Coordinates of C-alpha atoms and ligand atoms in Angstrom, one line a residue:
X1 CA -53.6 -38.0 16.7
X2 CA -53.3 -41.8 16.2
X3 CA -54.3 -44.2 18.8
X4 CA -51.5 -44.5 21.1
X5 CA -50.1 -48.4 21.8
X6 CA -48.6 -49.3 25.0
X7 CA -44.6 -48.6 24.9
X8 CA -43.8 -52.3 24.6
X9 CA -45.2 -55.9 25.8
X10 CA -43.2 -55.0 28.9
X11 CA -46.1 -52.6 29.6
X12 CA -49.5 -53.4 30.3
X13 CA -51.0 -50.0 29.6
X14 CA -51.0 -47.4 27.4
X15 CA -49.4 -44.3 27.5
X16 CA -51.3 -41.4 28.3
X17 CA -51.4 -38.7 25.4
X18 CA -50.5 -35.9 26.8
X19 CA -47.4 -38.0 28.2
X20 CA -46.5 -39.4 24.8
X21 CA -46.6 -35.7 23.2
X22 CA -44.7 -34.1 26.4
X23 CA -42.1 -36.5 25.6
X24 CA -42.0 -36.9 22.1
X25 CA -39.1 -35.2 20.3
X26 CA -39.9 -36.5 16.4
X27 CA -41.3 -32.7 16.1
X28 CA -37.8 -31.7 15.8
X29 CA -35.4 -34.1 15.2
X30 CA -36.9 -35.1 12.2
X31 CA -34.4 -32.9 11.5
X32 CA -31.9 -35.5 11.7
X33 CA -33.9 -38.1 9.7
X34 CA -30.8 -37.8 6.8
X35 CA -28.1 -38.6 9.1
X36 CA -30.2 -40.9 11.2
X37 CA -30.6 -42.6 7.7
X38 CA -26.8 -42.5 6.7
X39 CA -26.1 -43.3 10.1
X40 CA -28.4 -46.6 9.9
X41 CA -27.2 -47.5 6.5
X42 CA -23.3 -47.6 8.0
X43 CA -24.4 -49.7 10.5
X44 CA -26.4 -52.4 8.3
X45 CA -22.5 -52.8 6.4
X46 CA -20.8 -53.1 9.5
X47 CA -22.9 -55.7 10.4
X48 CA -22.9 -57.1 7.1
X49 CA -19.1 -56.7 7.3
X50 CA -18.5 -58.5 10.9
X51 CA -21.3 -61.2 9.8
X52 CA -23.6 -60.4 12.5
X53 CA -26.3 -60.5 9.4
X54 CA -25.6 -61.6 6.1
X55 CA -24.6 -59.4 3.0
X56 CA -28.4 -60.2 1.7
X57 CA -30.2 -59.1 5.0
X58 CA -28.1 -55.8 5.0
X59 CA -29.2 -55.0 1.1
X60 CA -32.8 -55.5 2.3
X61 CA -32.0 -52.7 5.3
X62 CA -30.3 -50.3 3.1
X63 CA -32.7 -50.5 0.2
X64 CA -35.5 -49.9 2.8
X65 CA -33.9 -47.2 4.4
X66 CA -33.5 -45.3 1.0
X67 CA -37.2 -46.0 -0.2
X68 CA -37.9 -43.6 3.3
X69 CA -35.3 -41.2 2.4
X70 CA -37.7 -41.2 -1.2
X71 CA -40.3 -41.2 1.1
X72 CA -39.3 -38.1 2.9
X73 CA -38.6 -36.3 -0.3
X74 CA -41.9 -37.0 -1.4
X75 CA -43.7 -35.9 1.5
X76 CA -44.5 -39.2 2.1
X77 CA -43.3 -39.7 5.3
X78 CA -44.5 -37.8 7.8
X79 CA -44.2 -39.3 11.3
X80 CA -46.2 -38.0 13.8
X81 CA -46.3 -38.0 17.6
X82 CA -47.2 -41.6 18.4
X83 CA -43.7 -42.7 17.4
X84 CA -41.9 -40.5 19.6
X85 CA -38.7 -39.6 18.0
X86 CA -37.2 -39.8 14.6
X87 CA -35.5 -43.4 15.5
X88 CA -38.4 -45.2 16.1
X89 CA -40.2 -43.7 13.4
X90 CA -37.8 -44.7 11.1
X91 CA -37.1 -47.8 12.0
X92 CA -41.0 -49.0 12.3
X93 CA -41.5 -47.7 9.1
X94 CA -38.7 -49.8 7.5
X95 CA -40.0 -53.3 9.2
X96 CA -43.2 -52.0 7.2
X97 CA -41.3 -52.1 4.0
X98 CA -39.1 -54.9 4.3
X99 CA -40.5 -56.9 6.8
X100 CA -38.8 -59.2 9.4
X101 CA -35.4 -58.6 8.5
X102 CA -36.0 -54.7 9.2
X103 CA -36.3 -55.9 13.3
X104 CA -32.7 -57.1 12.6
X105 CA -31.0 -53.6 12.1
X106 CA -31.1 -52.5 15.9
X107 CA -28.9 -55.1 16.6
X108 CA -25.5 -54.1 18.8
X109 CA -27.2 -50.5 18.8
X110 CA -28.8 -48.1 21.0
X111 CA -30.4 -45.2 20.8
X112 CA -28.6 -43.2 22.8
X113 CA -25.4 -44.3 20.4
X114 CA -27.6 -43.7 17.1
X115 CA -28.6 -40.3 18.6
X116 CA -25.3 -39.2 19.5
X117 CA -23.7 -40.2 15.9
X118 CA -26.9 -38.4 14.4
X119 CA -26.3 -35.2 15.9
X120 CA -22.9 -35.1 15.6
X121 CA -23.0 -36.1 11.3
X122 CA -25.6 -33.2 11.8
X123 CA -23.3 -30.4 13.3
X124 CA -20.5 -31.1 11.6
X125 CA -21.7 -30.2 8.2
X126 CA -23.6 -27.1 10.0
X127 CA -20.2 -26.3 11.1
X128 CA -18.8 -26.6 7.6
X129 CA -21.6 -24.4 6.2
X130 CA -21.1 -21.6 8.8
X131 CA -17.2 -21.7 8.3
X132 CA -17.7 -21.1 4.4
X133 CA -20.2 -18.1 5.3
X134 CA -17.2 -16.9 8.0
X135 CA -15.2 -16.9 5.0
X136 CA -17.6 -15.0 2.4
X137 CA -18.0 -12.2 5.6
X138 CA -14.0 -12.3 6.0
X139 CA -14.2 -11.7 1.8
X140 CA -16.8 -8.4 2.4
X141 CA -14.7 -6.8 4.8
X142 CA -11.0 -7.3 2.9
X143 CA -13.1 -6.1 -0.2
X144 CA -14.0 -2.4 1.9
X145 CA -10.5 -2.7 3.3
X146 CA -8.8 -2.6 0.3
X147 CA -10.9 0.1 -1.5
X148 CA -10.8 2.4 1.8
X149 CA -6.9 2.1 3.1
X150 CA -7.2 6.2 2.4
X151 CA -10.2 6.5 3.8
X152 CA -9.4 8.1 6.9
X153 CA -12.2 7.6 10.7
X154 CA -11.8 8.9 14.0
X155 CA -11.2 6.1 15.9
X156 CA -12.8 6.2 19.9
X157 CA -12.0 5.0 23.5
X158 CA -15.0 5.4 25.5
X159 CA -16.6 6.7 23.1
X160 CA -14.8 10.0 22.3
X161 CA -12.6 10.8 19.8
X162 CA -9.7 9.2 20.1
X163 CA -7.2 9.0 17.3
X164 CA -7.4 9.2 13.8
X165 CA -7.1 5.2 12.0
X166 CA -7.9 4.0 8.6
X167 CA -11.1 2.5 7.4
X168 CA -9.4 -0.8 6.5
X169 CA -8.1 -1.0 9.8
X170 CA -11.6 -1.3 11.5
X171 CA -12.8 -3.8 8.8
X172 CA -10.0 -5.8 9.3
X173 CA -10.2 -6.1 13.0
X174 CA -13.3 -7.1 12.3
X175 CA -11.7 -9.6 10.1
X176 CA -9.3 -10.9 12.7
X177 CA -12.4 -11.7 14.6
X178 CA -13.9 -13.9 12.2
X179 CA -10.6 -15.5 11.2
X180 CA -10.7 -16.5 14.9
X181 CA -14.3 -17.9 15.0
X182 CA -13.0 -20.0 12.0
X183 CA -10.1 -21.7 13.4
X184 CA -12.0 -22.2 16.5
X185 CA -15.0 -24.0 14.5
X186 CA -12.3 -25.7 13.3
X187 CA -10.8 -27.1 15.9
X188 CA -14.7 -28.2 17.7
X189 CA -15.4 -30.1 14.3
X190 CA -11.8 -32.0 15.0
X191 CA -13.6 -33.0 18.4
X192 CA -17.2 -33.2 16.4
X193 CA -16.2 -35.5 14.4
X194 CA -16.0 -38.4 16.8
X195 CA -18.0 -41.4 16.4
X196 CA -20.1 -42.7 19.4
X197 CA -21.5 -45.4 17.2
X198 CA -21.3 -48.8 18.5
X199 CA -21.2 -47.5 22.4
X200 CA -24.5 -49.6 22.5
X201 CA -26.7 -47.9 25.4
X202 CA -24.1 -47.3 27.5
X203 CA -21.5 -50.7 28.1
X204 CA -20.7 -51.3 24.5
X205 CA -22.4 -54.4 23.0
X206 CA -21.7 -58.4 23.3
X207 CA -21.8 -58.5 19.2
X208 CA -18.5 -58.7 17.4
X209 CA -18.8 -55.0 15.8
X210 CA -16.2 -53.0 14.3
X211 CA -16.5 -49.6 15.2
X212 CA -14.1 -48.4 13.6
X213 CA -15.0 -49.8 10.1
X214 CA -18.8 -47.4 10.6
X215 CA -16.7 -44.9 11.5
X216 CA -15.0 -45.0 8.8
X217 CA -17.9 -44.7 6.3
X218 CA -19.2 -42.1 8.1
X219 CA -16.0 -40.0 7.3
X220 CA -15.4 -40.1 10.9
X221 CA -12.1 -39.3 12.1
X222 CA -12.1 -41.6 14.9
X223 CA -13.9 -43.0 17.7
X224 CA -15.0 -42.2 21.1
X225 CA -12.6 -44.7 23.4
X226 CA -14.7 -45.2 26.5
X227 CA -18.4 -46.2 25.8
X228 CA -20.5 -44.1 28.9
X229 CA -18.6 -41.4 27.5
X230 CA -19.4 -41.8 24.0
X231 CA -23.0 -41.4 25.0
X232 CA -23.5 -38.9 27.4
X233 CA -20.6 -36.2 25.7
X234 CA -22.2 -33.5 24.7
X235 CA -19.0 -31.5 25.2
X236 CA -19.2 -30.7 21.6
X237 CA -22.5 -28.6 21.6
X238 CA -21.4 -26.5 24.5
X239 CA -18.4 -25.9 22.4
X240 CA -20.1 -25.4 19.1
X241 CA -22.6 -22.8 20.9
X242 CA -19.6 -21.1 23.1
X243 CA -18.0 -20.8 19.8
X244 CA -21.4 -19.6 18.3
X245 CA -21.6 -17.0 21.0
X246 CA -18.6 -15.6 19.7
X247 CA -19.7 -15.2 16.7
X248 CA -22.6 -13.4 17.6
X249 CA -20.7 -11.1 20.0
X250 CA -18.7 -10.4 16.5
X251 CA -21.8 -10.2 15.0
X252 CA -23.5 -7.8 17.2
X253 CA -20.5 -5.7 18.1
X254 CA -20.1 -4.4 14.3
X255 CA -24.0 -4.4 14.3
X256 CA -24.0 -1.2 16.9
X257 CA -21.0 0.4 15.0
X258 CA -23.4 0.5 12.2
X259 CA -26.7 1.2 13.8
X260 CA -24.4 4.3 15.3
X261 CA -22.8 5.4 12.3
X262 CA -25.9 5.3 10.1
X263 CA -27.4 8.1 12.9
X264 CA -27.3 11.4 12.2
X265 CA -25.4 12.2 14.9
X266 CA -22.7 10.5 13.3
X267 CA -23.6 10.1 10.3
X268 CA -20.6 7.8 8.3
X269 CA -22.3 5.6 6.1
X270 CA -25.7 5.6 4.6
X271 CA -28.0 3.1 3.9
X272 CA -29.4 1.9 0.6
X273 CA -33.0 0.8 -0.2
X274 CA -31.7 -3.0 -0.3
X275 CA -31.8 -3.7 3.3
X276 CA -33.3 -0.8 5.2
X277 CA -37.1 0.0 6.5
X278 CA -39.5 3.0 7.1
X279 CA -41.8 3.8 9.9
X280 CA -45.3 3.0 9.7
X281 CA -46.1 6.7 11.1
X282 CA -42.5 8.8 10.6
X283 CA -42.2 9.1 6.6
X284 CA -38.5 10.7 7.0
X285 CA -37.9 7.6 8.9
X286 CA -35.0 4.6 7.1
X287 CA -34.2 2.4 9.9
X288 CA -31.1 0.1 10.1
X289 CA -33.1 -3.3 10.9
X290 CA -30.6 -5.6 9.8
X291 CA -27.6 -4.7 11.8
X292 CA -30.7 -4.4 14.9
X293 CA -31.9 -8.0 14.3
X294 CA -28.4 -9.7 14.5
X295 CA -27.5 -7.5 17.8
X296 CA -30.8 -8.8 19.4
X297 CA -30.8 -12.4 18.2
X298 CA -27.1 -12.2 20.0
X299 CA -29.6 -12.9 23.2
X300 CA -30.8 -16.5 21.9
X301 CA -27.5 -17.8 20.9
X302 CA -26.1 -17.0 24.6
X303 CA -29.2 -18.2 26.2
X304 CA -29.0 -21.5 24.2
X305 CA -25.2 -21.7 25.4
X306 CA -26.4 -21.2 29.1
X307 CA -29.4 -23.4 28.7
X308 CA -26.8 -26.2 27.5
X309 CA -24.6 -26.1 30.3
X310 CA -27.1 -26.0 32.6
X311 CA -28.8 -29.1 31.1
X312 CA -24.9 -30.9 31.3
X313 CA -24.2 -29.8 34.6
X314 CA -25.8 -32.1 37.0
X315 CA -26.3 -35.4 34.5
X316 CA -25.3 -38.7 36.0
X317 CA -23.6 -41.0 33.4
X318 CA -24.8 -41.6 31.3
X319 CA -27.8 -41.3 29.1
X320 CA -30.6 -39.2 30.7
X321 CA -33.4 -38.1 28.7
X322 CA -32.9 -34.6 29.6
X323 CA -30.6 -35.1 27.0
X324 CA -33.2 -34.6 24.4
X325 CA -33.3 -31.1 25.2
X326 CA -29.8 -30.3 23.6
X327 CA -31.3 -30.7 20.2
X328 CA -33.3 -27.8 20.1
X329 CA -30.8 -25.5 21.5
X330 CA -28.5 -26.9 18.9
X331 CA -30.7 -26.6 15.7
X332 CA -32.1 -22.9 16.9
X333 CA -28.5 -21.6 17.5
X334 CA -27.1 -23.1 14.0
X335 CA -30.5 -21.3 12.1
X336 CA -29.4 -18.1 13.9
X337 CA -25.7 -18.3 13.3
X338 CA -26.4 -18.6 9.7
X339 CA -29.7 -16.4 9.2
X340 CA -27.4 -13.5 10.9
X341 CA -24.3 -13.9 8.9
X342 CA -26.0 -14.4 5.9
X343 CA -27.6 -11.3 6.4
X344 CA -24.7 -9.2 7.7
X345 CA -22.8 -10.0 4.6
X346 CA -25.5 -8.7 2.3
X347 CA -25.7 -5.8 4.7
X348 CA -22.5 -4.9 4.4
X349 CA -22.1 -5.9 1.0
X350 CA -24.9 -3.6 -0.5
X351 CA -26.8 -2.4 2.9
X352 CA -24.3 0.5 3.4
X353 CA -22.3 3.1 1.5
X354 CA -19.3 5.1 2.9
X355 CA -19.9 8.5 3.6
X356 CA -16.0 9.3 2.4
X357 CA -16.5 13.4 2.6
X358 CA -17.5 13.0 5.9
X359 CA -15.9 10.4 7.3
X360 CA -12.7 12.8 6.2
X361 CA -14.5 16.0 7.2
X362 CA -15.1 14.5 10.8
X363 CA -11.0 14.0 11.6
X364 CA -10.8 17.1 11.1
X365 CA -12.6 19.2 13.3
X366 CA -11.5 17.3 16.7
X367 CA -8.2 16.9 19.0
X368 CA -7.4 13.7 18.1
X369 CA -3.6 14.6 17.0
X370 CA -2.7 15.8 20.1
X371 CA -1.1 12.3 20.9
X372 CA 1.0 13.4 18.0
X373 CA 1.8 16.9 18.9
X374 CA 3.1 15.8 22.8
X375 CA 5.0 13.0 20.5
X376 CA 6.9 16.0 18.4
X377 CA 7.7 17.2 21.7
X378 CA 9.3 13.9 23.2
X379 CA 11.5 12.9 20.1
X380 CA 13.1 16.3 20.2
X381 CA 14.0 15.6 23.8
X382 CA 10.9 17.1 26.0
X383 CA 10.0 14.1 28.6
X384 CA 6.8 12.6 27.3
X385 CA 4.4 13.4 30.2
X386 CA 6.1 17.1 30.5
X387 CA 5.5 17.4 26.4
X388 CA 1.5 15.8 27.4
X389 CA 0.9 18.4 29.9
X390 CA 1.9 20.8 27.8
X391 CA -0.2 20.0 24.8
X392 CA -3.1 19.3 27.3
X393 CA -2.7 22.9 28.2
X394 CA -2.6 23.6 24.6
X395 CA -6.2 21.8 24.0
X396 CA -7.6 23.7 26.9
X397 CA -7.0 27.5 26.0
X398 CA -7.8 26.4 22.1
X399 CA -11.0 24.8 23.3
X400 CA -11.6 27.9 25.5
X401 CA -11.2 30.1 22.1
X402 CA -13.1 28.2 20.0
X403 CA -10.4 26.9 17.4
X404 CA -8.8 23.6 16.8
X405 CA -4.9 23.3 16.8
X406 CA -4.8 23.6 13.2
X407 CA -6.1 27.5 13.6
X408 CA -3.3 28.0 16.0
X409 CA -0.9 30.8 14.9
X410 CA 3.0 29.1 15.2
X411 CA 3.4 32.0 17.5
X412 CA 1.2 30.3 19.9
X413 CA 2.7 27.0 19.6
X414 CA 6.4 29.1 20.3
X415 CA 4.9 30.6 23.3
X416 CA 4.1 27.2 24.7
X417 CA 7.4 25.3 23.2
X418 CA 10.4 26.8 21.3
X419 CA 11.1 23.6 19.9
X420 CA 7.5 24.0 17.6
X421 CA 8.2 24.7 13.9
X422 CA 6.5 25.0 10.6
X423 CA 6.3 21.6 10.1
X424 CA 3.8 21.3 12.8
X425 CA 0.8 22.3 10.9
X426 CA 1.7 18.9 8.3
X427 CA 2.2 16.4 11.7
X428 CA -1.0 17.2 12.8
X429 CA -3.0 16.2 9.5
X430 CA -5.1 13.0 10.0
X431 CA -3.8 11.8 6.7
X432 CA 0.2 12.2 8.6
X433 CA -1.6 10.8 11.6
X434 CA -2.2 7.8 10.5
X435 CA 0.8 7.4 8.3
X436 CA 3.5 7.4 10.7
X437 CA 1.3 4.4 13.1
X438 CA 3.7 2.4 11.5
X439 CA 4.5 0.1 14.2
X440 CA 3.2 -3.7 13.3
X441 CA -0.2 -4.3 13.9
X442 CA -1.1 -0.3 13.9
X443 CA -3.1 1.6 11.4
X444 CA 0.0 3.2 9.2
X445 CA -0.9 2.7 5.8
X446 CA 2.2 0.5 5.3
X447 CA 0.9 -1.9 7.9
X448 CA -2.6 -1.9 6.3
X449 CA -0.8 -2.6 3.2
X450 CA 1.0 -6.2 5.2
X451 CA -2.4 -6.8 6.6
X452 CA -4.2 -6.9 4.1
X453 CA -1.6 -8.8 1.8
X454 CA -1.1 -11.6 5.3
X455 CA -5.5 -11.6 5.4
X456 CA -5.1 -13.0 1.5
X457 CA -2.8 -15.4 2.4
X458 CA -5.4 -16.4 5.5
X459 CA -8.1 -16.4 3.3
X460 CA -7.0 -19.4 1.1
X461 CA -6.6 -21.8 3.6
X462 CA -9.9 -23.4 3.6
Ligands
LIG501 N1 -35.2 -38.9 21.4 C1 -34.1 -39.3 22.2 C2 -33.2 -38.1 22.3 O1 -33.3 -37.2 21.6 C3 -33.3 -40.4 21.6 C4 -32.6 -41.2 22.6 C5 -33.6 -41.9 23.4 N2 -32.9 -42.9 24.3 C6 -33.5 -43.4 25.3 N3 -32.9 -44.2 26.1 N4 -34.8 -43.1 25.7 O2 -32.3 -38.0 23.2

């Protein structure tokens, strides 16, 4: 480690090393070095611009700054723990290269303004990023949806058999999920994209800046309006990682359907060789890992949300350092988000295959169009819960014999209502089932047909 300096001639002593590394952060947020640099380079023009320095002095800057940009790509520069954070590492580097005038560049700035602007340049185009992947898992599931809207499931409450739906209507409530997660990313970059440059440390600054003209550079969309605010928000990572949370609930709820349906208790899709794993001791053994992974990394994501709000909760205004520790919550839940939809979109992509045979097999041999059969009842006139006792009856002597209600004999179904007829045996298909779910929003295959034409529609808005 290099020798470490006292902090500044306002000190008298040095630091003590262990102190300098506990508080260092340039081990990760060299991570913002790009935007720290794009960030730097606005505010060298807008000084430039409001003739704090002159048009030369700011060339000097900029070039500088990009020589450690060239730097950085080169592996050149690799600060390390003696200059504490990515700010001060940058900007000592760039007095090396351009001298004096590099000392001018911190003018009517503070860090806690340049690290605010840094992070937020960051997560926007994180945000951008993981709305595009939304969009590529929104594409995966209308692709399934449209090639299974015959494809008939049993669909569960609690966990039992339920009703019979389509396969494109699971996917595409699994769509409607993510088409929320991407209008809510949406709307927290709108409040992301706020620029806190120019707050100074906390008052503003005595220099004749523009905000507004940086902000404008920066593709910002406005400014914060009230300077301790500007600083100490950090409103927008709770958000971002409240919205991330989401994602991952998303994420990790489909990830148990398919860990489930991949067993062979259920059985309902299979999975390929692409993205599946053995045992080390089991050789029958193909595990579903991926859809495993996302549900567990779920934890993280939440635990970064929680660690975030915790860190907000007490802060006095306005800078604190404990403010530091947002950026590792931050970069860790954006690397997750992304590892865990990129990999749930190959999954589903080429991870699983339908079991069709079964998946049709399955609605067959269970009770689930007894909703249907009290229905028959109540539209020719029997009161519905009289018509639902009935067919509950029904259920129990046919479980008690060992058939399902497709084995009954229509003498049976005459014993228990006169108004049963032949046409019975057809309402009770799965296939007749789900037809007549026509209602908007429910699984009838003319409703899958809107949905999926009105998730088209959804999916070019970008
Ligand atoms: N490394 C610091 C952070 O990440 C930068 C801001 C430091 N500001 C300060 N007043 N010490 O928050």
């Amino acid at each position: 480690m290099t020798k470490q300096k006292k902090w500044s001639e306002r000190f008298e002593s040095n630091l003590h090393p262990s102190i300098a590394r506990f508080n260092a952060s340039i081990g990760f947020d060299i991570k913002l070095l790009e935007y720290d640099l794009t960030g730097s380079i606005a505010h060298a023009k807008m000084l430039a611009y409001t003739e704090i320095i002159t048009e030369g002095e700011a060339q000097q800057l900029i070039q500088g700054l990009e020589q450690i940009r060239q730097e950085y790509h080169n592996g050149e520069f690799t600060p390390g723990i003696d200059q504490e954070d990515i700010h001060l590492a940058v900007e000592r580097r760039l007095i090396e290269i351009v001298g004096d005038v590099g000392k001018k560049l911190h003018t009517a700035r503070s860090r806690n303004d340049q690290v605010g602007t840094d992070i937020r340049l960051y997560l926007r185009e994180q945000i951008d990023q993981i709305r595009r992947q939304l969009r590529s898992f929104q594409q995966v599931l209308l692709d399934h949806a449209q090639n299974h809207v015959k494809t008939i499931i049993p669909a569960y409450t609690h966990l039992q058999r339920a009703q019979p739906i389509s396969l494109a209507h699971y996917l595409l409530a699994y769509f409607e999920m993510a088409q929320r997660d991407w209008e809510r990313l949406g709307e927290i970059y709108a409040r992301t994209n706020i620029s806190p440059l120019g707050c100074g440390a906390l008052a503003g600054t005595t220099f004749p800046i523009d905000r507004h003209y940086s902000a404008k550079l920066l593709g910002f969309e406005g400014v914060s309006r009230n300077s301790l605010d500007g600083v100490s928000d950090r409103d927008f990572a709770v958000e971002f990682l409240n919205a991330a949370s989401l994602i991952m609930v998303h994420l990790s709820r489909i990830s148990e359907e398919m860990i489930l349906w991949a067993s062979d208790e259920f059985k309902f899709i299979s999975l390929t060789d692409s993205c599946a794993t053995g045992s080390s001791i089991m050789p029958q053994k193909k595990n579903p890992d991926v859809p495993e992974l996302v549900r567990g990394k779920a934890g993280r994501v939440f635990g970064h949300l929680q660690g975030m709000l915790v860190l907000m909760k007490g802060l006095p205004l306005a800078y604190n350092k404990d403010l530091q520790e947002d950026k590792e919550a931050i970069f860790d839940g954006v690397a997750t988000i992304k590892s865990c939809l990129e990999a749930m979109i190959i999954f589903l992509e080429e991870g699983i295959e339908f079991r069709q045979e079964r998946l049709n097999q399955a609605v067959t041999e269970d009770f689930s169009s007894a909703t249907d059969v009290a229905d028959y009842l109540a539209v020719r006139g029997v009161p519905f819960r009289e018509a639902y006792n009935l067919v509950g009856k029904l259920v129990k002597t046919s479980l008690a014999s060992g058939r399902l209600l497709k084995d009954l004999p229509l003498e049976e179904w005459q014993d228990l209502h006169p108004l049963f007829e032949a046409d019975i045996y057809e309402v009770i298909t799965p296939k007749q089932v789900v037809a007549v779910r026509n209602s908007y929003g429910g699984t009838g295959f003319n409703q899958i047909s809107q949905a999926i034409a009105r998730a088209k529609v959804q999916m070019e808005s970008s």
